[in-house]
CSV table of C-alpha atoms in Angstrom, one decimal:
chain,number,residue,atom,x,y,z
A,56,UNK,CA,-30.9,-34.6,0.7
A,57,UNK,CA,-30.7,-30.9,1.2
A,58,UNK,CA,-33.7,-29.3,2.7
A,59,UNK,CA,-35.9,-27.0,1.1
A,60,UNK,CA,-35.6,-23.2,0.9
A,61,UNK,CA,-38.2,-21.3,3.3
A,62,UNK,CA,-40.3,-18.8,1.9
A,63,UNK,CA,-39.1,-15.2,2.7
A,64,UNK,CA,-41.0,-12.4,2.5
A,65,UNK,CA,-39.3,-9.0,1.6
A,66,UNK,CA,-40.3,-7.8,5.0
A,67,UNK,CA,-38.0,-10.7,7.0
A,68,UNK,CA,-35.3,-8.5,5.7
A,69,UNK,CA,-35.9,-4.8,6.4
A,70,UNK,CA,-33.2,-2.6,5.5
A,71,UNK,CA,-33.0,0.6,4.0
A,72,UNK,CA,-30.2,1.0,0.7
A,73,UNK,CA,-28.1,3.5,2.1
A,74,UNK,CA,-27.7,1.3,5.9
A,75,UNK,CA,-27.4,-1.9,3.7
A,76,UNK,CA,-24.7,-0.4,1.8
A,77,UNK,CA,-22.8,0.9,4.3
A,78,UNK,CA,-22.7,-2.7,6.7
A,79,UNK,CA,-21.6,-4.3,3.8
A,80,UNK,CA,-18.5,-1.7,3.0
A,81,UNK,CA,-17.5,-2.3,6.8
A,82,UNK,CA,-18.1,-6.2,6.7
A,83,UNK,CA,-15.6,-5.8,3.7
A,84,UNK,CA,-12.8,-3.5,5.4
A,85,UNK,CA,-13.3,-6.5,8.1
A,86,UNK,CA,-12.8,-9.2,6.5
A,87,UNK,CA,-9.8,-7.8,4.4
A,88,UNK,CA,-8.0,-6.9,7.8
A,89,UNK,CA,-8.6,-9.7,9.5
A,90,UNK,CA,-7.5,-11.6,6.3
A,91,UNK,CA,-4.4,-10.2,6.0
A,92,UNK,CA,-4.1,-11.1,10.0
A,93,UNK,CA,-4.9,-14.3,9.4
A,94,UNK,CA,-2.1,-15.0,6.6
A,95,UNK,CA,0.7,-13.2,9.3
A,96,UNK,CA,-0.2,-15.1,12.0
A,97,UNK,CA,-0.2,-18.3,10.7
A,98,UNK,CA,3.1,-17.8,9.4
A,99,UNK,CA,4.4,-16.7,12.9
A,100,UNK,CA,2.4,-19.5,14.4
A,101,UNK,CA,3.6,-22.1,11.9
A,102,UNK,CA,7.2,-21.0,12.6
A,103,UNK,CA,6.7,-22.1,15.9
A,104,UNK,CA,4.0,-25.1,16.2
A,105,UNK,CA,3.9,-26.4,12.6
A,106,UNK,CA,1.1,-28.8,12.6
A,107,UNK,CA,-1.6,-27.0,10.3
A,108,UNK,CA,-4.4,-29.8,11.0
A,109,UNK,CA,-4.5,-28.8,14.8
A,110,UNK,CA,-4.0,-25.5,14.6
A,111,UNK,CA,-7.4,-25.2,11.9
A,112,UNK,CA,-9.5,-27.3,14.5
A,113,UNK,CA,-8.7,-25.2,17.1
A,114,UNK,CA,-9.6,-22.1,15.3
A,115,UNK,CA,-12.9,-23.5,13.9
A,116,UNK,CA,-13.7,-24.6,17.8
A,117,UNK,CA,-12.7,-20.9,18.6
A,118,UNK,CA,-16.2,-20.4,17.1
A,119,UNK,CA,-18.2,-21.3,19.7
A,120,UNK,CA,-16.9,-18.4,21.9
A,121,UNK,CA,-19.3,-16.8,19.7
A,122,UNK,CA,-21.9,-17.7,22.5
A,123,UNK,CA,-20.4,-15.4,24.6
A,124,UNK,CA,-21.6,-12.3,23.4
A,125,UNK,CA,-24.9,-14.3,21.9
A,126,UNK,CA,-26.2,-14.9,25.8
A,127,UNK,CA,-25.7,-11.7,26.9
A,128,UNK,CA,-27.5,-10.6,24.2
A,129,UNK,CA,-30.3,-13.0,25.0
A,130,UNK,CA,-30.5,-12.0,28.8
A,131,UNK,CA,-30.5,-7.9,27.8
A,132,UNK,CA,-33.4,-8.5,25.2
A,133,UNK,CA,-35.1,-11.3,26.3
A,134,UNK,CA,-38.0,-11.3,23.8
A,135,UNK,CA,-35.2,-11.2,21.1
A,136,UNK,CA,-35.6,-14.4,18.5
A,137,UNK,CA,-32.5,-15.2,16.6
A,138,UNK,CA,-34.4,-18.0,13.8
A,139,UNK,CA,-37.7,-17.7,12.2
A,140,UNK,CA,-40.4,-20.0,13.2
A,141,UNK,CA,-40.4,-23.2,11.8
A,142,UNK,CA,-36.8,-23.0,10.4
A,143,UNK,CA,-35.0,-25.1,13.0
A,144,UNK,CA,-34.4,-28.1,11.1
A,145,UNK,CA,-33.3,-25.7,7.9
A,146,UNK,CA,-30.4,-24.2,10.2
A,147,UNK,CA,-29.3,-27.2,11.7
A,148,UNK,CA,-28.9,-29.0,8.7
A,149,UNK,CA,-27.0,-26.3,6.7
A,150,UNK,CA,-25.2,-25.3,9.7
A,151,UNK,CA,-23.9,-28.9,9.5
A,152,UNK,CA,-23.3,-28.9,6.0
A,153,UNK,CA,-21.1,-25.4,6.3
A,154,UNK,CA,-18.8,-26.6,9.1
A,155,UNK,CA,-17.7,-29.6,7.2
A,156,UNK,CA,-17.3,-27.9,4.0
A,157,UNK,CA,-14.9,-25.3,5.9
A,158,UNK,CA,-13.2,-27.1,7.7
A,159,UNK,CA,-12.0,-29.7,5.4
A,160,UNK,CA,-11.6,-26.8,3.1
A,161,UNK,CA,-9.3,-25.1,5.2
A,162,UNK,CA,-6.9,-28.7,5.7
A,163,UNK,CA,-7.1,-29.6,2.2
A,164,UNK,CA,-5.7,-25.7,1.8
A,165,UNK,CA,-3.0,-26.3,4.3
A,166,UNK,CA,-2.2,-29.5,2.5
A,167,UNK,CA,-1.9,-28.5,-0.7
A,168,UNK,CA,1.1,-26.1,0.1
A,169,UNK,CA,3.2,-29.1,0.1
A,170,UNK,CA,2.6,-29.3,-3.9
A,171,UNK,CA,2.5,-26.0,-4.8
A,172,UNK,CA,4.3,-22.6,-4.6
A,173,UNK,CA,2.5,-19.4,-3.3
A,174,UNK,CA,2.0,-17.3,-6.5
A,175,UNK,CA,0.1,-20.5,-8.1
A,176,UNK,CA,-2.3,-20.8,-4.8
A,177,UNK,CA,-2.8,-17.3,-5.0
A,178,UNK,CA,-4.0,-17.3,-9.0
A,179,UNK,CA,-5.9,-20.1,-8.3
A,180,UNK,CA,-7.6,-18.7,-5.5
A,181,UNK,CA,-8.9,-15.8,-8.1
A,182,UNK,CA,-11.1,-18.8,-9.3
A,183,UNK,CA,-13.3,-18.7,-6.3
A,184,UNK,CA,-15.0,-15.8,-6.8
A,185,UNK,CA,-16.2,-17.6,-10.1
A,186,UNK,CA,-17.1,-20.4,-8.1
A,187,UNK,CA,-19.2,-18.1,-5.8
A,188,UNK,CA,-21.2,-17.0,-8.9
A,189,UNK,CA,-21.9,-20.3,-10.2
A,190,UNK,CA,-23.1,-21.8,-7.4
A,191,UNK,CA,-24.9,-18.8,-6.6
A,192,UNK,CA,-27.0,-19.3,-9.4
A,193,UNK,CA,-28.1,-22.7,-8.5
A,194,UNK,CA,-28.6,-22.3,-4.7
A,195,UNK,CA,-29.9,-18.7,-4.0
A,196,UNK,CA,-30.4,-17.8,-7.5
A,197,UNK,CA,-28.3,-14.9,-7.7
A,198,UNK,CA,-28.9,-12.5,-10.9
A,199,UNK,CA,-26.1,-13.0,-13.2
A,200,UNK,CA,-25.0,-9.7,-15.6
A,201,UNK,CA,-22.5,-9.1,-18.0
A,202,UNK,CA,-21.4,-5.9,-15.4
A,203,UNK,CA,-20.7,-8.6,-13.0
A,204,UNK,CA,-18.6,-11.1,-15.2
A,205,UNK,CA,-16.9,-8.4,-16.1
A,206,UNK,CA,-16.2,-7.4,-12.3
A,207,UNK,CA,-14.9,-11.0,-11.9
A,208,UNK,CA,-12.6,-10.4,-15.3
A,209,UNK,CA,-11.2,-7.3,-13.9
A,210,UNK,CA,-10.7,-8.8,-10.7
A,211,UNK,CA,-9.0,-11.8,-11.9
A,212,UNK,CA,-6.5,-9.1,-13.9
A,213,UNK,CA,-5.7,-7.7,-10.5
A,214,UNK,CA,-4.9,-11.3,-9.0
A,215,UNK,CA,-2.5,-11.9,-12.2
A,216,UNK,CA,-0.5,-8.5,-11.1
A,217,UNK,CA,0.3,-10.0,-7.8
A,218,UNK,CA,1.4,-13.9,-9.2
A,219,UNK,CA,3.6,-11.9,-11.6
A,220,UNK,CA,5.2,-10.2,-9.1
A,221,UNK,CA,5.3,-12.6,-6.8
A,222,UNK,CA,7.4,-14.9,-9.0
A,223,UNK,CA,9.9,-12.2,-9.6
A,224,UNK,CA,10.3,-11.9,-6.1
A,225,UNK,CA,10.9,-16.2,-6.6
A,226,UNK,CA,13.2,-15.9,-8.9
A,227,UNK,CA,15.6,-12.9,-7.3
A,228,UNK,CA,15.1,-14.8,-3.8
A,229,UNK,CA,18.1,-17.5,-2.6
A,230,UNK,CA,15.3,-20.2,-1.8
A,231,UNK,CA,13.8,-22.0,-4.8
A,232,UNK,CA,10.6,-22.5,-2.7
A,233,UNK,CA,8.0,-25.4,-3.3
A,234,UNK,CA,7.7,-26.4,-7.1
A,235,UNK,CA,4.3,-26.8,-8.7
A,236,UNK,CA,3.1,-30.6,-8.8
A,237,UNK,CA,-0.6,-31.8,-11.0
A,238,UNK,CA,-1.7,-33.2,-6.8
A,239,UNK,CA,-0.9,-29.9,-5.5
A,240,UNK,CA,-2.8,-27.5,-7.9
A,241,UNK,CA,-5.9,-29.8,-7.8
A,242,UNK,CA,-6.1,-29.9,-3.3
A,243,UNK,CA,-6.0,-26.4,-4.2
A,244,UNK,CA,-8.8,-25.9,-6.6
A,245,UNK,CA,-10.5,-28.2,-4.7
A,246,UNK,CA,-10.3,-26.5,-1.4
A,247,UNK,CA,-11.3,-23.2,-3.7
A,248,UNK,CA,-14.5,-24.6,-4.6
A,249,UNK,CA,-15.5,-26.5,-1.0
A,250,UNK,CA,-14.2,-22.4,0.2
A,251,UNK,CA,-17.1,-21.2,-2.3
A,252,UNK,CA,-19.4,-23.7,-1.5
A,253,UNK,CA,-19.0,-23.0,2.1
A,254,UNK,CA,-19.6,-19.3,1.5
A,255,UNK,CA,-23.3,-19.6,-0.5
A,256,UNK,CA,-24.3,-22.6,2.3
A,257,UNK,CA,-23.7,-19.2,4.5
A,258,UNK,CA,-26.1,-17.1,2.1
A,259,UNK,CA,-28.8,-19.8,2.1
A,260,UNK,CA,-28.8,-20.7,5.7
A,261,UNK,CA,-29.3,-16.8,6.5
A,262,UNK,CA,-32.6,-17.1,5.0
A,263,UNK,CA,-33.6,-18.7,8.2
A,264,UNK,CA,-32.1,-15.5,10.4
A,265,UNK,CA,-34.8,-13.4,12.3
A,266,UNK,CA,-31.7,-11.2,13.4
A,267,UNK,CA,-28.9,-10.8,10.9
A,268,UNK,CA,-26.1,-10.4,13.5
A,269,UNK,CA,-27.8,-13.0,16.1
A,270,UNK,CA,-28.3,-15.5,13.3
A,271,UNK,CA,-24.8,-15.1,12.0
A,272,UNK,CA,-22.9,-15.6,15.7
A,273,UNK,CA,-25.3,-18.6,16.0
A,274,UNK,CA,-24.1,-20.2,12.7
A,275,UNK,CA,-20.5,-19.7,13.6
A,276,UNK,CA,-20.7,-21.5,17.3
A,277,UNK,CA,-22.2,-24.4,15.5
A,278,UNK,CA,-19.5,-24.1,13.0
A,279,UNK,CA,-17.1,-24.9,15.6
A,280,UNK,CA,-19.6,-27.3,17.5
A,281,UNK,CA,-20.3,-30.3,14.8
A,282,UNK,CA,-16.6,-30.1,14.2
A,283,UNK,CA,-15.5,-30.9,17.3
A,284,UNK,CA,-16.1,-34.4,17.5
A,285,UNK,CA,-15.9,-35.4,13.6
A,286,UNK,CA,-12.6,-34.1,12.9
A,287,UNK,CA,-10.9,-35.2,16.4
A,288,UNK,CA,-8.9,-37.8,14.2
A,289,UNK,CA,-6.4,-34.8,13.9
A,290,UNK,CA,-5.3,-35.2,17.4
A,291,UNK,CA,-3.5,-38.4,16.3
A,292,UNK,CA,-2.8,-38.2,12.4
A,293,UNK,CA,-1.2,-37.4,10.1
A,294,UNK,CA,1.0,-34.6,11.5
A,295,UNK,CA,1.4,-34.5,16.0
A,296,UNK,CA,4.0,-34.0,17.4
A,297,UNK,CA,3.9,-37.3,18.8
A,298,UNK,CA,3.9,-38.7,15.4
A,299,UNK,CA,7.2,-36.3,14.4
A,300,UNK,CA,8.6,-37.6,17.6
A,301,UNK,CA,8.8,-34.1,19.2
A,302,UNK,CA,6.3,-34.2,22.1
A,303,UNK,CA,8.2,-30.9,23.2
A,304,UNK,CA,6.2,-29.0,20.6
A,305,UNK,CA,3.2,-29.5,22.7
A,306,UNK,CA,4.3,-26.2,24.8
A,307,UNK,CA,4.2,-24.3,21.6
A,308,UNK,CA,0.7,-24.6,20.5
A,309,UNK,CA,-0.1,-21.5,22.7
A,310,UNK,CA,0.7,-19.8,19.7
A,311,UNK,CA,-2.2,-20.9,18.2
A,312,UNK,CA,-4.1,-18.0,19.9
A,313,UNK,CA,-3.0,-15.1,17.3
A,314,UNK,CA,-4.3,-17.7,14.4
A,315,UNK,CA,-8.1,-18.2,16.1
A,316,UNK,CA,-8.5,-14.8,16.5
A,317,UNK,CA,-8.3,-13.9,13.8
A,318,UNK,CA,-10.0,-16.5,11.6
A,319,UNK,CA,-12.8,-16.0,14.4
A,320,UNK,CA,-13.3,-12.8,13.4
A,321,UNK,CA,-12.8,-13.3,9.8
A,322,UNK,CA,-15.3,-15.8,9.9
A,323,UNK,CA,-18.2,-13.6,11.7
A,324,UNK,CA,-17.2,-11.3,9.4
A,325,UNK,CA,-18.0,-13.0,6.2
A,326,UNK,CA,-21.2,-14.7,8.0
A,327,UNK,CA,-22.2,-11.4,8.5
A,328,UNK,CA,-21.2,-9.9,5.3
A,329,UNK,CA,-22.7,-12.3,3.3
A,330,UNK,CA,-26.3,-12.5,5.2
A,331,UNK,CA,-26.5,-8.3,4.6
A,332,UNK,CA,-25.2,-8.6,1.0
A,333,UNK,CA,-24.6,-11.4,-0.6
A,334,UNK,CA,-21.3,-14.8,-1.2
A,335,UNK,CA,-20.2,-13.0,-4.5
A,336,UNK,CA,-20.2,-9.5,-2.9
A,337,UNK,CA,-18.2,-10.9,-0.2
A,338,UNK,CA,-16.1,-12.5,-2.5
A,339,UNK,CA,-15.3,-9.6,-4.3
A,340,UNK,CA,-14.6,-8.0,-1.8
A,341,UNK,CA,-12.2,-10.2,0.3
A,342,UNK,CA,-9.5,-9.9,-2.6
A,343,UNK,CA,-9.1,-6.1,-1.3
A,344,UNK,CA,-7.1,-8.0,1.1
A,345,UNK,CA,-3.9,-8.9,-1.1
A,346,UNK,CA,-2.5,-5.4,-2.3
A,347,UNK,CA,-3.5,-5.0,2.0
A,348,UNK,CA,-1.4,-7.9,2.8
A,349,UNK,CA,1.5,-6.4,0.7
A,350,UNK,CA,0.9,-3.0,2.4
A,351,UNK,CA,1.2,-5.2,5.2
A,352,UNK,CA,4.5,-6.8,3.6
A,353,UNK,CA,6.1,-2.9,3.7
A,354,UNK,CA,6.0,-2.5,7.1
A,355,UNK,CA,7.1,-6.2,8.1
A,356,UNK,CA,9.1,-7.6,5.7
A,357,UNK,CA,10.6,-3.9,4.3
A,358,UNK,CA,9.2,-5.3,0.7
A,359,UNK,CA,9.6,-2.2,-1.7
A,360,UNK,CA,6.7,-1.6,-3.9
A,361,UNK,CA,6.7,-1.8,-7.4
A,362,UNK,CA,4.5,-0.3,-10.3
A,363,UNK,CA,2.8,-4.0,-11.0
A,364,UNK,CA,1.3,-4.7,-7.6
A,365,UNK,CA,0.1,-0.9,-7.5
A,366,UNK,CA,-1.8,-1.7,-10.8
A,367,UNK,CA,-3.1,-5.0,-9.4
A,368,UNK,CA,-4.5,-3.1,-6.3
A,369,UNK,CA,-6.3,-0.7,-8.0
A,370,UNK,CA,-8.0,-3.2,-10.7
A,371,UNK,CA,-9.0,-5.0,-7.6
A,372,UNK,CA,-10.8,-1.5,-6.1
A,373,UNK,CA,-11.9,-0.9,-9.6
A,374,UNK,CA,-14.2,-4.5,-9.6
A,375,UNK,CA,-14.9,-4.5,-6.1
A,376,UNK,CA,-17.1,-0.6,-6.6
A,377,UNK,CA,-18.2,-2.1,-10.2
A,378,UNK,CA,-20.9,-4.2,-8.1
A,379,UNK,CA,-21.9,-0.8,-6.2
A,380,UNK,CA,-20.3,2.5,-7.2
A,381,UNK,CA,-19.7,2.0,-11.0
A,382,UNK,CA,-22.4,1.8,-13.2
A,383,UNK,CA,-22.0,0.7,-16.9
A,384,UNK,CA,-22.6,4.0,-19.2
A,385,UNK,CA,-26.1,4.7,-20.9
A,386,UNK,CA,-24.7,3.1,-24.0
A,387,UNK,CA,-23.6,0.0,-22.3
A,388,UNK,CA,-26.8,-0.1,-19.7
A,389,UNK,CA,-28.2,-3.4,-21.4
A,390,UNK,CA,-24.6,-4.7,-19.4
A,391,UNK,CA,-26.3,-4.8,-15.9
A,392,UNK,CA,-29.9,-6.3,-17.2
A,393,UNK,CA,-30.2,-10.1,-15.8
A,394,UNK,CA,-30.0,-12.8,-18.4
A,395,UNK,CA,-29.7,-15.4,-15.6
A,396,UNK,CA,-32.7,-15.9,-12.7
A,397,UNK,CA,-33.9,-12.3,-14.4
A,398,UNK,CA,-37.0,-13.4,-13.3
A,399,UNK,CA,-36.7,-13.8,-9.8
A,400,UNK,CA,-37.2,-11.0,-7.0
A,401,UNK,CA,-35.1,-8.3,-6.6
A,402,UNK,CA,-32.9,-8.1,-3.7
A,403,UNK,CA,-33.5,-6.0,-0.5
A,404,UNK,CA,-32.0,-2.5,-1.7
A,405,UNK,CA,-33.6,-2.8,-5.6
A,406,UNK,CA,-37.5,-3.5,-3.3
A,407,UNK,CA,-36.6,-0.7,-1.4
A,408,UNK,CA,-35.9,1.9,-3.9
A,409,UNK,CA,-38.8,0.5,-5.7
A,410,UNK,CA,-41.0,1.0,-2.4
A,411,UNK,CA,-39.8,4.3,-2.1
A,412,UNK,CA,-40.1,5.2,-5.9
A,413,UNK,CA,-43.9,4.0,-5.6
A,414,UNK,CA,-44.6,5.7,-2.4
A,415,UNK,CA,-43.2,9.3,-3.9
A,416,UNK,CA,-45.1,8.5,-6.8
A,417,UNK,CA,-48.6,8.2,-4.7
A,418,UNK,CA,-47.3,11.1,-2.3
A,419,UNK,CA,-47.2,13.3,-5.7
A,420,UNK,CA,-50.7,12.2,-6.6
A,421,UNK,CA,-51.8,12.6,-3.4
A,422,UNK,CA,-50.6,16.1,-3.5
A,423,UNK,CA,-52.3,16.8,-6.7
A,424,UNK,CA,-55.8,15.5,-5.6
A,425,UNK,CA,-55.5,18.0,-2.5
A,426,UNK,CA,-54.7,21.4,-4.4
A,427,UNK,CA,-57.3,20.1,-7.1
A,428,UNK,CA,-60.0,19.6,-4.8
A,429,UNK,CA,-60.4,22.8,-2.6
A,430,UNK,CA,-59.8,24.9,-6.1
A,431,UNK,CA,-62.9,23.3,-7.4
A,432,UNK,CA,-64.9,23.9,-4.0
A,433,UNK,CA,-63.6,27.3,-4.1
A,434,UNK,CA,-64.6,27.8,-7.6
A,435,UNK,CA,-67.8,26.6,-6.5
A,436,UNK,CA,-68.3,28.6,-3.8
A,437,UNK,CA,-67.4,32.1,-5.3
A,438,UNK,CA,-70.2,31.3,-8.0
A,439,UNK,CA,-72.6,30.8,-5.6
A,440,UNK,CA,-71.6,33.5,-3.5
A,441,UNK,CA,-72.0,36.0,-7.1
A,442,UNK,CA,-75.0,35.0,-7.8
A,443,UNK,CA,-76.4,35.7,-4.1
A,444,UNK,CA,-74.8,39.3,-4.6
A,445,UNK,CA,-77.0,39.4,-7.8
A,446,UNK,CA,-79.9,39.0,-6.7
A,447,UNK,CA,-79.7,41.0,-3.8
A,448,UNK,CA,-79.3,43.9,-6.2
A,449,UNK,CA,-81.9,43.1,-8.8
A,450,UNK,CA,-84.6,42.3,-5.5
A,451,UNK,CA,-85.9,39.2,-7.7
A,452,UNK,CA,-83.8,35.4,-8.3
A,453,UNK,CA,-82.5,34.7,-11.4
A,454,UNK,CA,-83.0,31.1,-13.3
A,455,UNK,CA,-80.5,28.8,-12.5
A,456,UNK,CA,-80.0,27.7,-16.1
A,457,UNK,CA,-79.2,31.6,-17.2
């Protein structure tokens, strides 16, 4: 049984809108350029050491080099704390939970590509962000909004765009490619949804940080740690190259380095993404890397651009700022009021503009109680100070009540 959720208090998470904002929009350029990384070096390592089980254990396992930079860390600010008190047992068990999920995600991907073509993996991979919002619901209870679905809608237009011309590009190429099969489309929902799942388990074991960047290396070296020894059956099956009879390929897995670099990266970037925003922001966001991996495509491959793909890229800008920069019109404002978990807390950026809109709001009153006050003192003084003057003249005092 899944443990509890810990209590947080808005304070655990202290950042201002504007910083908030901006770490996520640099998480997102990360995780969109190491994605498109990742796809280009697996295909050059794959060229060359084609055994996708082992070369995703590695990269997980590449995780733990995380520690690196964690211990230095450590020994520079010694009193630094990395999880709350009392929220041990939360992290470990979620941590544990998240590095099966993504690993087995990311084989079950890898797998699937014998069963299906390219263009169908990529439309179904325009499901996940879906995913992310459903399961956001249950597990961190996200606020759900018509702005948002419609976000998801748009982005799911922009995904379309790219299948489209990605099976032109089929069609005019010599090779016929992988066909679609019923096996292969469901490994690659299914690895879809354990890829969403993976992503809110990051959201909810965050809520056990005390340091947002600390926390997130620490959940990525035990990513790679519990992995090690439960998935060590890929050593031996169902793909080495002992199995294939080529025991020379062995001298090739150095390749294997451009691959875990990347999805090392990747990874931290998402954990860290997701801690400061939030799985469907993330989400979102990561399908900015497709039109990046066909800007990539230009370069590499020489692929000439067309007018669909350009239409797909900007429909995926176009939803990504509808969660931050576009804002539905005054007529259509009842679009971006909760009608799921409207009645939870706000996040961290909607209490801090409400802080700050109550604290202007008592600095204002504040202000108005101070020029009040010495007018009325002052009033009261110049009266007094009159009726002295009076009295001085006329040599007697007059009644007070005159």
């Amino acid at each position: 049984m899944a443990p509890s959720s810990p209590s947080v208090s808005p304070k655990s998470k202290s950042s201002t809108p504007g910083s908030s904002a901006l770490y996520g929009y640099l998480m997102i350029i990360a995780v969109c350029v190491t994605t498109a990384g990742l796809t280009e070096s697996t295909e050059i390592t794959e060229a060359h050491f084609n055994y996708p089980f082992i070369v995703r254990y590695i990269c997980m396992a590449a995780g733990m080099a995380g520690a690196i930079p964690l211990l230095i860390c450590k020994l520079c600010i010694r009193n630094m704390q990395i999880l709350r008190s009392g929220q041990k047992m939360y992290f470990y068990a979620w941590a544990f939970v998240g590095s099966m999920g993504l690993t087995a995600a990311g084989m079950i991907y890898f797998w699937s590509f014998d069963g299906i073509s390219v263009p169908t993996a990529t439309a179904l991979g325009g499901t996940r962000a879906v995913m992310v919002l459903i399961l956001s619901v249950f597990l961190i209870h996200e606020k759900v909004t018509l702005w948002k679905i419609m976000a998801v809608l748009v982005s799911v237009a922009g995904i379309l765009c790219y299948v489209y011309e990605a099976k032109h590009k089929k069609k005019n190429s010599a090779g016929n490619g992988v066909d679609d099969t019923v096996w292969g489309c469901m490994l690659c929902l299914l690895a879809n949804f354990m890829f969403a799942f993976c992503d809110v388990v990051a959201g909810k074991v965050s809520e056990a940080y005390a340091h947002k960047v600390m926390g997130s290396l620490y959940y990525q070296i035990f990513q790679g740690l519990y992995q090690l020894p439960v998935f060590l059956w890929v050593w031996y099956w169902p793909k080495t190259p002992d199995t294939e009879q080529h025991s020379e390929d062995w001298s090739n897995m150095w390749w294997c380095i451009f691959p875990v670099v990347a999805l090392t990266l990747n990874n931290l970037s998402v954990f860290i993404g997701v801690t400061i925003k939030s799985p469907f922001y993330v989400n979102i966001g990561t399908l900015l890397g497709i039109p990046l991996a066909f800007v990539v495509d230009i370069f590499i491959h020489h692929y000439k651009p067309t007018l669909v793909p350009i239409l797909g890229a900007l429909l995926l800008i176009i939803s990504f700022l509808m969660l931050e920069v576009i804002k539905p019109p005054k007529q259509l404002r009842w679009c971006n009021v909760a009608f799921i978990n409207a009645g939870y807390d706000d996040d961290d950026e909607d209490l801090e503009k409400n802080k700050q809109r109550d604290k202007h709001a008592v600095d204002k009153e504040g202000e108005k109680d101070e020029l009040v006050q010495p007018l009325i003192v002052n009033q009261q003084g110049s009266d007094s100070n009159l009726k002295e003057a009076n009295d001085s003249l006329l040599g007697y005092s007059m009644p007070s009540n005159i």
